[in-house]
């Protein structure tokens, strides 16, 4: 990808090459590779130990696939269990740097496949894991402090090119920044919702419990969370503030883990933030404990230059970064309240912004006889799927298509399928989410603005009052 320096004048790509190809100590990314692999290993074991493989991927009769990914279907029960064993094994291989290239690619494909099976399983940190695994597939992270380096010493190195660190920092930085940007809305900042709802339900916790019912605490945490997400990346990038910023990262994610059931998210973010430290931070940590360490020489004898292939890779990486910036912003093309219509909600780092509850009933009419009957989504979904789907218009549309398909197969005529979907957003009174007069059987899902979704409520969300302490 690079060639030796010549006597020709240095151009823009040469300056870029000097920045991106600068060798950096491999210690930090080797430590990140180990931590990332161990997180994947533990996560795969949790799914198998807690029975989530069957609960999420084999027991449901229907799966709500992503638009454009209808061809993704779960494997058999044995196949899904074998897939999670594969995830555990490949994660361990990534951690140890054993057959790294094959392991990280297999992990990325298998993990992404699992996430695409059912939309109701979507979590932002799963999306982040897929993206990081994808990026790591192109990085030579197996060439240092790994089994591969022992088995194939001719490939061993003590340095990685700087672009590996820059790309991972960019990816993690987008998560925090867009999560903070998404919190700049009236529900979060002016009404402290949904935190007021969630914290008020946790007053039973020892020590801090009585405080969680106070409205000012919800306001303080809403504003603190927004400022944290918007600013933490910049403090992590500055060497003088990096250590203290990382302590704040740890405190923030311990607090969220204590208060909310958010699974592996805090661990993933604490590990991900390690990419902001200097490339030699593991050596410096060892030195603190009295270990004699030596930081490798990282100076280049010559200024590298990109070949045509290298320039093409830079262009691809630039396109990837541009997409990662543009994609979370797509919801602004739809207008309205994304927390209500959900168009552009997924894959945009909108984390813990809404408390929605819904109730959905379909009415199916035979256009030839005029006979109408009600259909419950429970005929297709289990209770967990129904709880998550009932507030998401595209998923409600998908079930309407299932109902229409089954009716047509039985009756021989395409029915009229309407829906009565009542949804509450952040404690507001429930109101209709979808136009009840629209025949959903004839609505196609897609990326266009959905005119069949009704406008969001204009009233402010609920404010829960704290119970006086002496009444508790």
Tab-separated table of N, CA and C in Angstrom, residues 125-229:
chain	number	residue	atom	x	y	z
A	125	UNK	N	-25.791	-0.899	21.093
A	125	UNK	CA	-24.438	-1.416	21.309
A	125	UNK	C	-24.167	-2.687	20.498
A	126	UNK	N	-25.214	-3.425	20.113
A	126	UNK	CA	-24.985	-4.540	19.196
A	126	UNK	C	-24.549	-4.007	17.834
A	127	UNK	N	-25.183	-2.917	17.408
A	127	UNK	CA	-24.797	-2.281	16.140
A	127	UNK	C	-23.352	-1.817	16.209
A	128	UNK	N	-22.954	-1.242	17.348
A	128	UNK	CA	-21.570	-0.795	17.509
A	128	UNK	C	-20.599	-1.969	17.426
A	129	UNK	N	-20.957	-3.084	18.060
A	129	UNK	CA	-20.074	-4.265	18.017
A	129	UNK	C	-19.877	-4.731	16.576
A	130	UNK	N	-20.957	-4.744	15.799
A	130	UNK	CA	-20.830	-5.159	14.395
A	130	UNK	C	-19.899	-4.216	13.626
A	131	UNK	N	-20.059	-2.915	13.848
A	131	UNK	CA	-19.228	-1.947	13.129
A	131	UNK	C	-17.757	-2.074	13.524
A	132	UNK	N	-17.495	-2.206	14.807
A	132	UNK	CA	-16.107	-2.326	15.265
A	132	UNK	C	-15.487	-3.617	14.731
A	133	UNK	N	-16.254	-4.709	14.758
A	133	UNK	CA	-15.732	-5.973	14.224
A	133	UNK	C	-15.434	-5.838	12.732
A	134	UNK	N	-16.309	-5.125	12.028
A	134	UNK	CA	-16.078	-4.892	10.592
A	134	UNK	C	-14.765	-4.132	10.379
A	135	UNK	N	-14.550	-3.082	11.139
A	135	UNK	CA	-13.314	-2.299	10.994
A	135	UNK	C	-12.085	-3.126	11.383
A	136	UNK	N	-12.221	-3.905	12.438
A	136	UNK	CA	-11.087	-4.717	12.891
A	136	UNK	C	-10.707	-5.784	11.855
A	137	UNK	N	-11.656	-6.139	10.996
A	137	UNK	CA	-11.362	-7.146	9.965
A	137	UNK	C	-10.275	-6.677	9.005
A	138	UNK	N	-10.114	-5.350	8.905
A	138	UNK	CA	-9.116	-4.802	7.982
A	138	UNK	C	-7.818	-4.423	8.688
A	139	UNK	N	-7.761	-4.609	9.980
A	139	UNK	CA	-6.595	-4.158	10.750
A	139	UNK	C	-5.667	-5.333	11.070
A	140	UNK	N	-4.379	-5.106	11.059
A	140	UNK	CA	-3.421	-6.200	11.329
A	140	UNK	C	-3.174	-6.389	12.826
A	141	UNK	N	-4.257	-6.517	13.581
A	141	UNK	CA	-4.112	-6.540	15.041
A	141	UNK	C	-3.585	-7.864	15.575
A	142	UNK	N	-3.310	-8.810	14.686
A	142	UNK	CA	-2.806	-10.114	15.121
A	142	UNK	C	-1.280	-10.192	15.068
A	143	UNK	N	-0.653	-9.120	14.644
A	143	UNK	CA	0.785	-9.187	14.434
A	143	UNK	C	1.598	-8.805	15.662
A	144	UNK	N	0.952	-8.548	16.739
A	144	UNK	CA	1.676	-8.205	17.973
A	144	UNK	C	0.957	-8.792	19.177
A	145	UNK	N	1.712	-9.329	20.100
A	145	UNK	CA	1.169	-9.861	21.351
A	145	UNK	C	0.021	-10.838	21.059
A	146	UNK	N	0.292	-11.792	20.227
A	146	UNK	CA	-0.746	-12.728	19.806
A	146	UNK	C	-0.143	-14.102	19.556
A	147	UNK	N	-1.024	-15.090	19.487
A	147	UNK	CA	-0.586	-16.437	19.130
A	147	UNK	C	-0.078	-16.455	17.689
A	148	UNK	N	-0.756	-15.692	16.839
A	148	UNK	CA	-0.302	-15.636	15.435
A	148	UNK	C	1.132	-15.125	15.335
A	149	UNK	N	1.486	-14.145	16.167
A	149	UNK	CA	2.850	-13.597	16.127
A	149	UNK	C	3.867	-14.639	16.563
A	150	UNK	N	3.447	-15.547	17.448
A	150	UNK	CA	4.348	-16.621	17.870
A	150	UNK	C	4.468	-17.697	16.791
A	151	UNK	N	3.333	-17.993	16.146
A	151	UNK	CA	3.339	-19.050	15.135
A	151	UNK	C	3.978	-18.590	13.827
A	152	UNK	N	3.812	-17.325	13.539
A	152	UNK	CA	4.338	-16.791	12.267
A	152	UNK	C	5.235	-15.590	12.565
A	153	UNK	N	6.422	-15.815	13.099
A	153	UNK	CA	7.279	-14.711	13.561
A	153	UNK	C	7.683	-13.734	12.461
A	154	UNK	N	7.651	-14.173	11.208
A	154	UNK	CA	8.049	-13.234	10.148
A	154	UNK	C	7.034	-12.103	9.981
A	155	UNK	N	5.805	-12.310	10.484
A	155	UNK	CA	4.778	-11.264	10.411
A	155	UNK	C	4.707	-10.444	11.697
A	156	UNK	N	5.519	-10.805	12.666
A	156	UNK	CA	5.444	-10.130	13.963
A	156	UNK	C	5.922	-8.688	13.836
A	157	UNK	N	5.272	-7.803	14.576
A	157	UNK	CA	5.648	-6.398	14.581
A	157	UNK	C	5.373	-5.817	15.962
A	158	UNK	N	5.985	-4.699	16.237
A	158	UNK	CA	5.725	-3.999	17.501
A	158	UNK	C	4.947	-2.708	17.275
A	159	UNK	N	4.602	-2.454	16.015
A	159	UNK	CA	3.872	-1.226	15.708
A	159	UNK	C	2.697	-1.526	14.780
A	160	UNK	N	1.682	-0.680	14.912
A	160	UNK	CA	0.546	-0.695	13.987
A	160	UNK	C	0.458	0.676	13.322
A	161	UNK	N	-0.052	0.750	12.109
A	161	UNK	CA	-0.235	2.073	11.493
A	161	UNK	C	-1.275	2.896	12.254
A	162	UNK	N	-1.053	4.199	12.264
A	162	UNK	CA	-1.896	5.076	13.087
A	162	UNK	C	-3.347	5.072	12.652
A	163	UNK	N	-3.628	4.763	11.366
A	163	UNK	CA	-5.011	4.836	10.896
A	163	UNK	C	-5.917	3.873	11.660
A	164	UNK	N	-5.360	2.794	12.180
A	164	UNK	CA	-6.184	1.851	12.952
A	164	UNK	C	-6.777	2.559	14.176
A	165	UNK	N	-5.933	3.282	14.887
A	165	UNK	CA	-6.406	3.996	16.069
A	165	UNK	C	-7.371	5.116	15.683
A	166	UNK	N	-7.033	5.869	14.635
A	166	UNK	CA	-7.898	6.973	14.222
A	166	UNK	C	-9.290	6.486	13.839
A	167	UNK	N	-9.350	5.380	13.118
A	167	UNK	CA	-10.642	4.877	12.660
A	167	UNK	C	-11.503	4.400	13.831
A	168	UNK	N	-10.871	3.726	14.790
A	168	UNK	CA	-11.635	3.268	15.956
A	168	UNK	C	-12.078	4.458	16.810
A	169	UNK	N	-11.211	5.463	16.954
A	169	UNK	CA	-11.610	6.658	17.700
A	169	UNK	C	-12.800	7.346	17.030
A	170	UNK	N	-12.746	7.421	15.703
A	170	UNK	CA	-13.857	8.038	14.976
A	170	UNK	C	-15.154	7.281	15.242
A	171	UNK	N	-15.081	5.948	15.177
A	171	UNK	CA	-16.297	5.149	15.345
A	171	UNK	C	-16.893	5.309	16.737
A	172	UNK	N	-16.060	5.239	17.743
A	172	UNK	CA	-16.553	5.395	19.121
A	172	UNK	C	-17.020	6.837	19.345
A	173	UNK	N	-16.301	7.782	18.775
A	173	UNK	CA	-16.672	9.185	18.944
A	173	UNK	C	-18.038	9.495	18.364
A	174	UNK	N	-18.386	8.882	17.229
A	174	UNK	CA	-19.705	9.134	16.640
A	174	UNK	C	-20.820	8.653	17.559
A	175	UNK	N	-20.581	7.568	18.272
A	175	UNK	CA	-21.606	7.048	19.179
A	175	UNK	C	-21.922	8.088	20.257
A	176	UNK	N	-20.888	8.561	20.928
A	176	UNK	CA	-21.114	9.527	22.006
A	176	UNK	C	-21.708	10.826	21.466
A	177	UNK	N	-21.132	11.350	20.382
A	177	UNK	CA	-21.566	12.664	19.907
A	177	UNK	C	-23.027	12.639	19.449
A	178	UNK	N	-23.384	11.628	18.647
A	178	UNK	CA	-24.761	11.584	18.159
A	178	UNK	C	-25.737	11.218	19.279
A	179	UNK	N	-25.278	10.445	20.256
A	179	UNK	CA	-26.143	10.169	21.409
A	179	UNK	C	-26.433	11.467	22.164
A	180	UNK	N	-25.429	12.326	22.268
A	180	UNK	CA	-25.645	13.619	22.921
A	180	UNK	C	-26.506	14.535	22.097
A	181	UNK	N	-26.265	14.559	20.787
A	181	UNK	CA	-27.056	15.415	19.900
A	181	UNK	C	-28.535	15.018	19.936
A	182	UNK	N	-28.788	13.713	20.022
A	182	UNK	CA	-30.176	13.242	20.067
A	182	UNK	C	-30.886	13.674	21.343
A	183	UNK	N	-30.127	13.962	22.387
A	183	UNK	CA	-30.744	14.374	23.654
A	183	UNK	C	-31.138	15.849	23.657
A	184	UNK	N	-30.746	16.572	22.635
A	184	UNK	CA	-31.133	17.984	22.552
A	184	UNK	C	-32.555	18.053	22.003
A	185	UNK	N	-33.508	17.773	22.861
A	185	UNK	CA	-34.931	17.879	22.505
A	185	UNK	C	-35.700	18.277	23.761
A	186	UNK	N	-36.910	18.738	23.551
A	186	UNK	CA	-37.673	19.306	24.671
A	186	UNK	C	-38.013	18.263	25.725
A	187	UNK	N	-38.364	17.049	25.307
A	187	UNK	CA	-38.708	16.031	26.307
A	187	UNK	C	-37.536	15.792	27.250
A	188	UNK	N	-36.339	15.707	26.699
A	188	UNK	CA	-35.174	15.371	27.520
A	188	UNK	C	-34.722	16.549	28.378
A	189	UNK	N	-34.596	17.728	27.779
A	189	UNK	CA	-33.993	18.861	28.482
A	189	UNK	C	-35.009	19.702	29.251
A	190	UNK	N	-36.202	19.882	28.695
A	190	UNK	CA	-37.181	20.766	29.347
A	190	UNK	C	-38.122	20.019	30.281
A	191	UNK	N	-38.304	18.711	30.054
A	191	UNK	CA	-39.242	17.946	30.882
A	191	UNK	C	-38.582	16.763	31.593
A	192	UNK	N	-37.303	16.559	31.357
A	192	UNK	CA	-36.552	15.489	32.035
A	192	UNK	C	-37.197	14.123	31.842
A	193	UNK	N	-37.789	13.917	30.681
A	193	UNK	CA	-38.388	12.617	30.370
A	193	UNK	C	-37.606	11.928	29.253
A	194	UNK	N	-37.472	10.634	29.321
A	194	UNK	CA	-38.164	9.685	30.198
A	194	UNK	C	-37.449	9.401	31.518
A	195	UNK	N	-36.374	10.121	31.842
A	195	UNK	CA	-35.648	9.803	33.078
A	195	UNK	C	-36.535	9.950	34.306
A	196	UNK	N	-37.416	10.968	34.321
A	196	UNK	CA	-38.298	11.153	35.470
A	196	UNK	C	-39.155	9.906	35.711
A	197	UNK	N	-39.647	9.310	34.611
A	197	UNK	CA	-40.455	8.087	34.737
A	197	UNK	C	-39.616	6.932	35.264
A	198	UNK	N	-38.460	6.744	34.675
A	198	UNK	CA	-37.632	5.583	35.029
A	198	UNK	C	-37.081	5.704	36.448
A	199	UNK	N	-36.599	6.893	36.808
A	199	UNK	CA	-36.011	7.052	38.140
A	199	UNK	C	-37.066	6.929	39.220
A	200	UNK	N	-38.281	7.413	38.941
A	200	UNK	CA	-39.352	7.333	39.945
A	200	UNK	C	-39.751	5.902	40.245
A	201	UNK	N	-39.451	4.992	39.323
A	201	UNK	CA	-39.775	3.583	39.561
A	201	UNK	C	-38.653	2.846	40.278
A	202	UNK	N	-37.600	3.571	40.653
A	202	UNK	CA	-36.460	2.925	41.319
A	202	UNK	C	-36.166	3.531	42.684
A	203	UNK	N	-37.195	4.064	43.317
A	203	UNK	CA	-37.006	4.658	44.643
A	203	UNK	C	-36.784	3.601	45.719
A	204	UNK	N	-36.943	2.344	45.339
A	204	UNK	CA	-36.714	1.258	46.301
A	204	UNK	C	-35.225	0.973	46.506
A	205	UNK	N	-34.380	1.533	45.653
A	205	UNK	CA	-32.943	1.262	45.757
A	205	UNK	C	-32.391	1.816	47.075
A	206	UNK	N	-31.430	1.108	47.681
A	206	UNK	CA	-30.853	1.604	48.931
A	206	UNK	C	-30.035	2.870	48.701
A	207	UNK	N	-29.949	3.685	49.694
A	207	UNK	CA	-29.143	4.904	49.753
A	207	UNK	C	-29.689	5.979	48.806
A	208	UNK	N	-29.593	5.756	47.487
A	208	UNK	CA	-29.972	6.798	46.540
A	208	UNK	C	-31.453	6.762	46.197
A	209	UNK	N	-32.140	5.684	46.582
A	209	UNK	CA	-33.529	5.510	46.191
A	209	UNK	C	-34.424	6.703	46.491
A	210	UNK	N	-34.418	7.242	47.727
A	210	UNK	CA	-35.306	8.369	48.033
A	210	UNK	C	-35.077	9.582	47.147
A	211	UNK	N	-33.848	9.759	46.702
A	211	UNK	CA	-33.559	10.921	45.861
A	211	UNK	C	-34.112	10.761	44.440
A	212	UNK	N	-34.232	9.534	43.979
A	212	UNK	CA	-34.598	9.301	42.589
A	212	UNK	C	-36.023	9.735	42.268
A	213	UNK	N	-36.845	9.893	43.293
A	213	UNK	CA	-38.212	10.369	43.056
A	213	UNK	C	-38.306	11.875	42.928
A	214	UNK	N	-37.224	12.571	43.228
A	214	UNK	CA	-37.220	14.036	43.148
A	214	UNK	C	-37.064	14.471	41.689
A	215	UNK	N	-37.900	15.432	41.291
A	215	UNK	CA	-37.866	15.863	39.901
A	215	UNK	C	-36.534	16.530	39.545
A	216	UNK	N	-35.950	17.268	40.510
A	216	UNK	CA	-34.706	17.968	40.206
A	216	UNK	C	-33.575	16.989	39.885
A	217	UNK	N	-33.648	15.800	40.472
A	217	UNK	CA	-32.632	14.785	40.170
A	217	UNK	C	-32.750	14.336	38.712
A	218	UNK	N	-33.986	14.165	38.249
A	218	UNK	CA	-34.184	13.787	36.845
A	218	UNK	C	-33.661	14.876	35.910
A	219	UNK	N	-33.933	16.147	36.275
A	219	UNK	CA	-33.411	17.249	35.451
A	219	UNK	C	-31.879	17.258	35.458
A	220	UNK	N	-31.308	17.107	36.644
A	220	UNK	CA	-29.846	17.139	36.751
A	220	UNK	C	-29.215	16.017	35.932
A	221	UNK	N	-29.817	14.826	36.007
A	221	UNK	CA	-29.241	13.699	35.268
A	221	UNK	C	-29.475	13.833	33.764
A	222	UNK	N	-30.599	14.424	33.368
A	222	UNK	CA	-30.842	14.627	31.934
A	222	UNK	C	-29.804	15.567	31.347
A	223	UNK	N	-29.601	16.701	32.007
A	223	UNK	CA	-28.635	17.663	31.493
A	223	UNK	C	-27.210	17.119	31.575
A	224	UNK	N	-26.905	16.426	32.666
A	224	UNK	CA	-25.561	15.857	32.810
A	224	UNK	C	-25.298	14.808	31.735
A	225	UNK	N	-26.307	13.980	31.437
A	225	UNK	CA	-26.141	12.963	30.413
A	225	UNK	C	-25.918	13.568	29.041
A	226	UNK	N	-26.666	14.624	28.738
A	226	UNK	CA	-26.507	15.294	27.443
A	226	UNK	C	-25.117	15.927	27.324
A	227	UNK	N	-24.714	16.655	28.349
A	227	UNK	CA	-23.397	17.304	28.306
A	227	UNK	C	-22.271	16.277	28.269
A	228	UNK	N	-22.460	15.183	28.998
A	228	UNK	CA	-21.447	14.119	28.988
A	228	UNK	C	-21.264	13.572	27.574
A	229	UNK	N	-22.363	13.211	26.922
A	229	UNK	CA	-22.258	12.618	25.588
A	229	UNK	C	-21.662	13.595	24.572
